[in-house]
């Protein structure tokens, strides 16, 4: 029988890459989207898969819409990628972030439990849950959480609810604890894309500078296309479990700036970068770096695209996109 998957967050960054992967494996893919006055299909169109998705209308904060969808579709797998995912906005919109990222996940888990308990469930957990928590400079499945933002806190709640539904009701529910992953489909507010888009605009004479916050923060950046494979693999395991997914290496925001400018032939980038305190966070996570032994050993997963290749890919894509315009 044909497998089916419901992907929430289908119009974001990861949704389209995951949909592309699952369509390639013969899945029927349902994409949950909110009601928009003007829908934005750019990321699905970028991958050329817009016509292959069956859209269903709903919202994580509206449980009745979730019940309708889950009852009708009874998907083999549910990938919960929907979230208010921008850490920066989570201080300004802490309650909304909690309603979507924490209580929304509880609603979805309850809906599955009562209406389609054999559906396997993937929760998009995050390295932001670790925050200051680390274990010799790395984070893995055993590292304790010390989130530093309302976003991180909302995701800790969803993480534990996912574990709890597994332990209490026997649902096949897994957490992917993913470190930062980027691509040409990355939202423009996130630092890598903000930099690659800015650099492309400078190259084309469309702007003179990029305004940034803390250049010293370090992140373990990988390619979104690699990471959706890990999501899929987690739901193919015999038993549900939680996995850290990253590259094992970290770099600073300054390193991203350096590489992106090198792509357009600029080595002295200081005259193009303005430090603006508005982009600094009330509480920063200084560094995140994954230890991925469990994913390597149990899932047989490892990243393919390197940090350098990723930034190069993103600058190229932004140049192409802006030149077309
Ligand atoms: P993204 O680009 O921000 O996409 C999130 C999607 O969720 C958007 O399409 C958004 O819809 C949708 N959404 C937001 N609120 C919703 C609601 N109330 N009901 C239904 N849909 C809603 O995020 P991403 O980078 O693809 O990340 C996917 C997931 O992984 C997120 O849960 C994120 O928190 C988590 N995560 C991401 C990273 C990373 O580095 N990318 C790392 C770890 C975990 P609109 O299109 O209407 O905005
Ligand atoms: O910031 C610093 C900023 O917004 C990365 C989300 O996908 O990954 C993402 O969260 C770093 C931070 O991502 C600017 O202070 C400096 O230290 O790209 P970001 P994030 O906050 O790490 C995690 C794993 C998720 O789960 C989230 O959903 O860069 N930084 N200057 C800046 N950041 C931004 N956005 N803009 C700046 O101007």
Coordinates of C-alpha atoms and ligand atoms in Angstrom, one line a residue:
X1 CA 0.0 0.0 0.0
X2 CA 1.2 3.5 -0.8
X3 CA 2.6 5.3 2.3
X4 CA 1.4 8.8 3.1
X5 CA 2.9 11.6 5.0
X6 CA 1.4 14.8 6.5
X7 CA 4.0 17.6 6.7
X8 CA 3.2 20.7 8.8
X9 CA 5.3 23.7 7.8
X10 CA 5.1 22.7 4.2
X11 CA 5.8 26.3 2.9
X12 CA 8.9 26.8 5.1
X13 CA 12.5 25.8 4.5
X14 CA 12.5 22.1 5.6
X15 CA 9.0 21.2 4.4
X16 CA 9.8 21.4 0.7
X17 CA 13.0 19.5 1.0
X18 CA 11.3 16.7 3.0
X19 CA 8.4 16.7 0.6
X20 CA 10.8 16.3 -2.3
X21 CA 12.5 13.4 -0.6
X22 CA 9.3 11.6 0.3
X23 CA 7.8 12.1 -3.2
X24 CA 10.9 10.5 -4.6
X25 CA 10.2 7.5 -2.3
X26 CA 6.7 7.1 -3.7
X27 CA 4.8 8.7 -0.7
X28 CA 1.6 10.6 -1.1
X29 CA 2.4 13.9 0.5
X30 CA -0.2 16.1 2.3
X31 CA 1.0 19.6 3.2
X32 CA -0.7 21.5 6.1
X33 CA -0.9 25.2 5.4
X34 CA -2.6 28.1 7.2
X35 CA -5.1 30.3 5.5
X36 CA -3.3 33.2 3.8
X37 CA -4.7 36.3 2.2
X38 CA -1.9 35.7 -0.3
X39 CA -0.1 32.3 -0.2
X40 CA 3.6 32.0 -0.8
X41 CA 4.7 29.0 -2.8
X42 CA 8.2 30.1 -3.7
X43 CA 10.1 27.4 -1.9
X44 CA 7.9 24.6 -3.3
X45 CA 8.3 26.2 -6.8
X46 CA 12.0 26.4 -6.4
X47 CA 12.1 22.6 -6.1
X48 CA 9.4 22.2 -8.8
X49 CA 7.1 20.1 -6.6
X50 CA 4.2 22.5 -6.0
X51 CA 1.7 20.5 -8.1
X52 CA 2.6 17.2 -6.4
X53 CA 1.5 18.2 -2.9
X54 CA -2.1 17.8 -1.7
X55 CA -2.7 20.9 0.5
X56 CA -4.9 20.7 3.6
X57 CA -5.9 23.8 5.5
X58 CA -5.3 24.0 9.2
X59 CA -3.3 25.7 12.0
X60 CA -1.4 24.2 14.9
X61 CA -3.3 26.5 17.3
X62 CA -6.7 25.3 16.0
X63 CA -7.2 21.7 17.3
X64 CA -10.5 21.1 15.4
X65 CA -8.7 21.7 12.1
X66 CA -6.1 19.1 13.1
X67 CA -8.7 16.6 14.1
X68 CA -10.4 17.0 10.7
X69 CA -7.2 16.5 8.8
X70 CA -5.8 13.5 10.8
X71 CA -9.3 11.8 10.7
X72 CA -9.5 12.1 7.0
X73 CA -6.0 11.4 6.0
X74 CA -4.8 8.9 8.6
X75 CA -1.2 9.4 7.4
X76 CA 1.4 6.7 7.8
X77 CA 3.8 9.4 9.1
X78 CA 3.4 12.9 10.5
X79 CA 6.3 15.3 10.3
X80 CA 5.6 18.3 12.6
X81 CA 7.8 21.1 11.1
X82 CA 5.5 24.0 11.7
X83 CA 6.7 26.6 14.2
X84 CA 7.3 30.2 15.0
X85 CA 10.9 29.4 14.3
X86 CA 12.7 32.7 14.6
X87 CA 14.5 32.9 17.9
X88 CA 14.8 36.7 17.7
X89 CA 11.0 37.3 17.5
X90 CA 10.3 34.9 20.4
X91 CA 11.0 37.6 23.0
X92 CA 8.5 40.0 21.4
X93 CA 5.9 37.2 20.8
X94 CA 6.6 34.8 23.6
X95 CA 2.9 33.8 24.1
X96 CA 2.3 33.2 20.4
X97 CA 5.5 31.2 20.2
X98 CA 4.4 29.1 23.1
X99 CA 0.9 28.6 21.7
X100 CA 2.3 27.3 18.4
X101 CA 5.5 25.5 19.4
X102 CA 4.4 24.0 22.7
X103 CA 0.6 23.8 23.0
X104 CA 0.2 23.2 19.2
X105 CA 2.4 20.1 19.5
X106 CA 0.3 18.9 22.5
X107 CA -2.9 19.3 20.3
X108 CA -1.3 17.4 17.4
X109 CA -0.2 14.6 19.7
X110 CA -3.6 14.3 21.3
X111 CA -5.2 14.3 17.9
X112 CA -3.0 11.5 16.7
X113 CA -3.6 9.5 19.9
X114 CA -7.4 9.6 19.6
X115 CA -7.8 9.5 15.8
X116 CA -4.8 7.7 14.2
X117 CA -2.6 6.1 16.9
X118 CA -0.6 4.1 14.4
X119 CA 0.7 7.2 12.6
X120 CA 4.4 7.7 13.3
X121 CA 5.2 11.2 14.6
X122 CA 8.3 13.3 14.1
X123 CA 8.9 16.4 16.2
X124 CA 11.2 19.2 15.0
X125 CA 13.2 19.7 18.2
X126 CA 16.3 21.9 18.2
X127 CA 19.7 22.6 19.5
X128 CA 18.3 25.8 21.0
X129 CA 17.0 23.6 23.8
X130 CA 20.6 23.1 25.0
X131 CA 21.3 26.9 25.1
X132 CA 24.1 27.1 27.7
X133 CA 24.1 23.4 28.4
X134 CA 27.1 21.5 27.0
X135 CA 29.3 18.6 27.7
X136 CA 32.9 19.3 27.0
X137 CA 32.0 21.9 24.4
X138 CA 29.6 19.6 22.6
X139 CA 25.9 18.7 22.8
X140 CA 24.4 15.2 22.4
X141 CA 21.3 13.3 23.5
X142 CA 22.5 13.2 27.1
X143 CA 23.3 16.9 27.5
X144 CA 21.0 18.8 29.8
X145 CA 18.8 21.7 28.6
X146 CA 19.4 25.3 29.5
X147 CA 17.3 27.2 26.9
X148 CA 18.0 31.0 26.6
X149 CA 14.9 32.2 24.7
X150 CA 11.1 31.8 24.7
X151 CA 11.6 29.8 21.5
X152 CA 14.0 27.3 23.2
X153 CA 11.7 27.0 26.2
X154 CA 8.7 26.3 24.0
X155 CA 10.6 23.6 22.2
X156 CA 11.7 21.9 25.5
X157 CA 8.0 21.5 26.4
X158 CA 7.2 20.0 23.0
X159 CA 10.3 17.7 23.3
X160 CA 9.2 16.3 26.6
X161 CA 5.5 16.0 25.5
X162 CA 6.7 13.9 22.6
X163 CA 8.7 11.7 24.9
X164 CA 5.8 11.5 27.3
X165 CA 3.3 10.4 24.6
X166 CA 5.7 7.7 23.6
X167 CA 6.2 6.5 27.2
X168 CA 2.5 6.9 28.3
X169 CA 0.5 5.8 25.3
X170 CA 3.0 3.8 23.2
X171 CA 2.9 6.3 20.2
X172 CA 5.7 6.0 17.7
X173 CA 7.0 9.5 18.5
X174 CA 10.6 10.7 17.8
X175 CA 12.5 13.9 18.4
X176 CA 15.0 15.0 15.9
X177 CA 17.2 17.5 17.8
X178 CA 18.5 19.4 14.8
X179 CA 21.3 21.9 14.9
X180 CA 21.2 25.0 12.5
X181 CA 20.6 24.0 8.9
X182 CA 20.4 26.3 6.0
X183 CA 19.9 26.4 2.2
X184 CA 18.8 28.7 -0.6
X185 CA 15.3 28.3 0.9
X186 CA 16.2 29.7 4.3
X187 CA 14.1 32.6 5.6
X188 CA 15.7 35.9 4.9
X189 CA 15.8 36.9 8.7
X190 CA 18.2 34.1 9.6
X191 CA 21.8 35.1 9.7
X192 CA 23.3 33.0 7.0
X193 CA 20.7 33.9 4.4
X194 CA 20.7 37.6 5.6
X195 CA 24.5 37.6 4.8
X196 CA 24.4 35.7 1.5
X197 CA 21.5 37.8 0.2
X198 CA 23.3 41.0 1.4
X199 CA 26.5 40.0 -0.2
X200 CA 24.8 39.3 -3.5
X201 CA 23.0 42.7 -3.3
X202 CA 26.4 44.4 -2.7
X203 CA 27.9 42.6 -5.6
X204 CA 25.1 43.7 -7.9
X205 CA 25.2 47.3 -6.6
X206 CA 21.7 47.1 -5.0
X207 CA 22.9 48.0 -1.5
X208 CA 26.0 49.3 0.3
X209 CA 26.1 47.4 3.6
X210 CA 24.7 44.6 5.8
X211 CA 23.7 45.3 9.4
X212 CA 24.4 42.5 11.9
X213 CA 24.4 41.8 15.6
X214 CA 26.8 39.4 17.4
X215 CA 29.5 38.3 15.0
X216 CA 31.2 36.0 17.6
X217 CA 28.3 33.5 18.1
X218 CA 29.2 30.1 16.9
X219 CA 26.8 27.6 15.3
X220 CA 27.1 24.1 13.8
X221 CA 25.7 24.9 10.4
X222 CA 24.7 22.1 7.9
X223 CA 22.6 21.8 4.7
X224 CA 18.8 21.3 5.1
X225 CA 18.7 18.9 2.2
X226 CA 20.9 16.5 4.2
X227 CA 19.0 16.9 7.5
X228 CA 15.5 15.9 6.1
X229 CA 17.0 12.5 5.3
X230 CA 17.7 12.1 9.0
X231 CA 14.1 12.9 9.8
X232 CA 12.9 10.2 7.4
X233 CA 15.4 7.7 8.8
X234 CA 14.2 8.2 12.4
X235 CA 10.7 7.2 11.4
X236 CA 11.9 4.0 9.6
X237 CA 13.6 2.7 12.8
X238 CA 12.0 -0.3 14.7
X239 CA 11.7 1.7 17.9
X240 CA 11.1 5.5 18.3
X241 CA 14.0 7.4 19.8
X242 CA 15.6 10.9 19.9
X243 CA 18.6 11.9 17.8
X244 CA 21.0 14.8 17.6
X245 CA 21.7 15.9 14.0
X246 CA 24.5 18.2 13.1
X247 CA 27.9 18.2 11.5
X248 CA 30.2 18.1 14.6
X249 CA 32.0 21.3 13.6
X250 CA 31.1 24.9 14.4
X251 CA 31.9 28.3 12.9
X252 CA 31.3 31.9 13.9
X253 CA 29.0 34.4 12.2
X254 CA 32.2 36.2 11.3
X255 CA 33.3 33.0 9.4
X256 CA 30.1 33.1 7.4
X257 CA 30.7 36.8 6.5
X258 CA 34.3 36.0 5.6
X259 CA 33.4 33.1 3.3
X260 CA 30.4 34.9 1.7
X261 CA 32.4 37.9 0.8
X262 CA 35.2 35.8 -0.6
X263 CA 32.7 34.3 -3.0
X264 CA 32.3 37.8 -4.6
X265 CA 36.0 38.4 -4.5
X266 CA 36.1 40.7 -1.5
X267 CA 38.6 40.0 1.3
X268 CA 38.3 43.2 3.3
X269 CA 34.6 43.1 4.2
X270 CA 34.8 45.4 7.3
X271 CA 33.7 48.5 5.3
X272 CA 30.5 46.7 4.2
X273 CA 29.4 45.4 7.7
X274 CA 27.6 47.6 10.2
X275 CA 27.1 46.3 13.8
X276 CA 23.6 47.2 14.9
X277 CA 22.7 46.5 18.6
X278 CA 19.0 45.9 17.4
X279 CA 20.2 42.5 16.1
X280 CA 21.8 41.4 19.4
X281 CA 19.7 39.1 21.6
X282 CA 18.6 39.8 25.2
X283 CA 20.2 36.4 26.1
X284 CA 22.6 34.9 23.5
X285 CA 23.6 31.2 23.0
X286 CA 27.3 31.6 22.5
X287 CA 28.1 28.3 20.9
X288 CA 26.5 25.1 19.7
X289 CA 28.2 22.0 18.3
X290 CA 26.7 18.6 17.9
X291 CA 28.1 15.2 18.8
X292 CA 26.4 12.9 16.2
X293 CA 27.7 9.5 17.1
X294 CA 24.2 8.1 17.8
X295 CA 22.8 9.2 14.5
X296 CA 25.9 7.9 12.7
X297 CA 25.8 4.5 14.4
X298 CA 22.1 3.8 14.6
X299 CA 20.7 5.6 11.6
X300 CA 23.7 5.3 9.4
X301 CA 23.3 9.1 8.7
X302 CA 26.0 11.7 8.2
X303 CA 26.0 15.1 6.5
X304 CA 27.3 15.4 2.9
X305 CA 27.5 19.1 2.2
X306 CA 30.4 21.0 4.0
X307 CA 30.1 24.4 5.6
X308 CA 32.1 26.0 2.8
X309 CA 30.0 24.3 0.1
X310 CA 26.8 25.5 1.8
X311 CA 27.7 29.2 2.0
X312 CA 29.0 29.0 -1.6
X313 CA 25.7 27.4 -2.7
X314 CA 23.6 30.1 -0.9
X315 CA 25.6 33.1 -2.4
X316 CA 25.3 31.6 -5.9
X317 CA 21.6 31.1 -5.5
X318 CA 21.0 34.6 -4.2
X319 CA 23.0 36.1 -7.1
X320 CA 21.0 34.1 -9.6
X321 CA 17.7 35.0 -8.0
X322 CA 18.5 38.7 -7.9
X323 CA 19.9 38.7 -11.4
X324 CA 16.6 37.2 -12.7
X325 CA 14.6 39.9 -11.0
Ligands
LIG1 P1 10.4 27.8 8.8 O1 11.1 28.0 7.5 O2 10.2 29.0 9.7 O3 9.0 27.1 8.5 C1 8.1 27.0 9.5 C2 6.7 26.8 8.9 O4 5.7 26.7 10.0 C3 6.2 27.9 8.0 O5 5.8 27.4 6.8 C4 5.1 28.5 8.8 O6 4.0 29.0 8.0 C5 4.6 27.3 9.6 N1 3.8 27.7 10.7 C6 4.0 28.6 11.6 N2 3.1 28.8 12.5 C7 2.1 27.9 12.2 C8 0.9 27.5 12.7 N3 0.3 28.1 13.8 N4 0.1 26.5 12.1 C9 0.6 25.9 11.0 N5 1.8 26.2 10.4 C10 2.5 27.2 11.0 O7 11.2 26.7 9.6 P2 12.3 25.6 9.1 O8 13.6 26.2 9.1 O9 11.7 24.9 7.9 O10 12.3 24.6 10.4 C11 11.3 23.6 10.4 C12 11.1 23.2 11.9 O11 12.4 22.8 12.4 C13 10.6 24.3 12.8 O12 9.8 23.7 13.8 C14 11.9 24.8 13.5 O13 11.6 25.4 14.7 C15 12.7 23.5 13.6 N6 14.1 23.7 13.6 C16 14.7 24.3 12.6 C17 16.1 24.4 12.5 C18 16.8 25.1 11.4 O14 18.0 25.4 11.6 N7 16.2 25.4 10.3 C19 16.9 23.7 13.5 C20 16.2 23.0 14.5 C21 14.8 23.0 14.5 P3 4.1 30.4 7.2 O15 4.7 29.9 5.9 O16 2.7 30.8 7.2 O17 5.1 31.3 8.0
LIG2 O1 21.1 33.2 14.4 C1 23.6 35.7 15.4 C2 22.5 35.4 16.4 O2 18.8 33.7 13.6 C3 22.3 32.6 14.5 C4 16.5 28.7 13.9 O3 16.4 27.9 12.7 O4 18.6 27.6 14.4 C5 18.0 28.9 14.2 O5 18.1 29.8 15.3 C6 23.3 33.4 15.3 C7 22.8 33.9 16.7 O6 19.6 31.3 14.0 C8 22.5 38.5 13.4 O7 22.6 36.2 17.6 C9 24.3 37.9 14.5 O8 23.7 33.7 17.6 O9 20.4 32.5 12.1 P1 19.9 32.7 13.5 P2 19.4 30.7 15.5 O10 18.9 31.8 16.4 O11 20.6 30.0 15.9 C10 18.0 26.9 15.6 C11 18.7 25.6 15.7 C12 16.5 26.8 15.5 O12 15.9 25.9 16.0 C13 15.8 28.1 15.0 O13 14.5 27.7 14.6 O14 23.6 34.6 14.6 N1 23.4 36.9 14.7 N2 23.8 38.9 13.8 C14 22.3 37.2 14.0 N3 21.2 36.5 13.8 C15 20.2 37.1 13.0 N4 19.1 36.4 12.7 N5 20.4 38.3 12.4 C16 21.5 39.1 12.6 O15 21.6 40.2 12.1

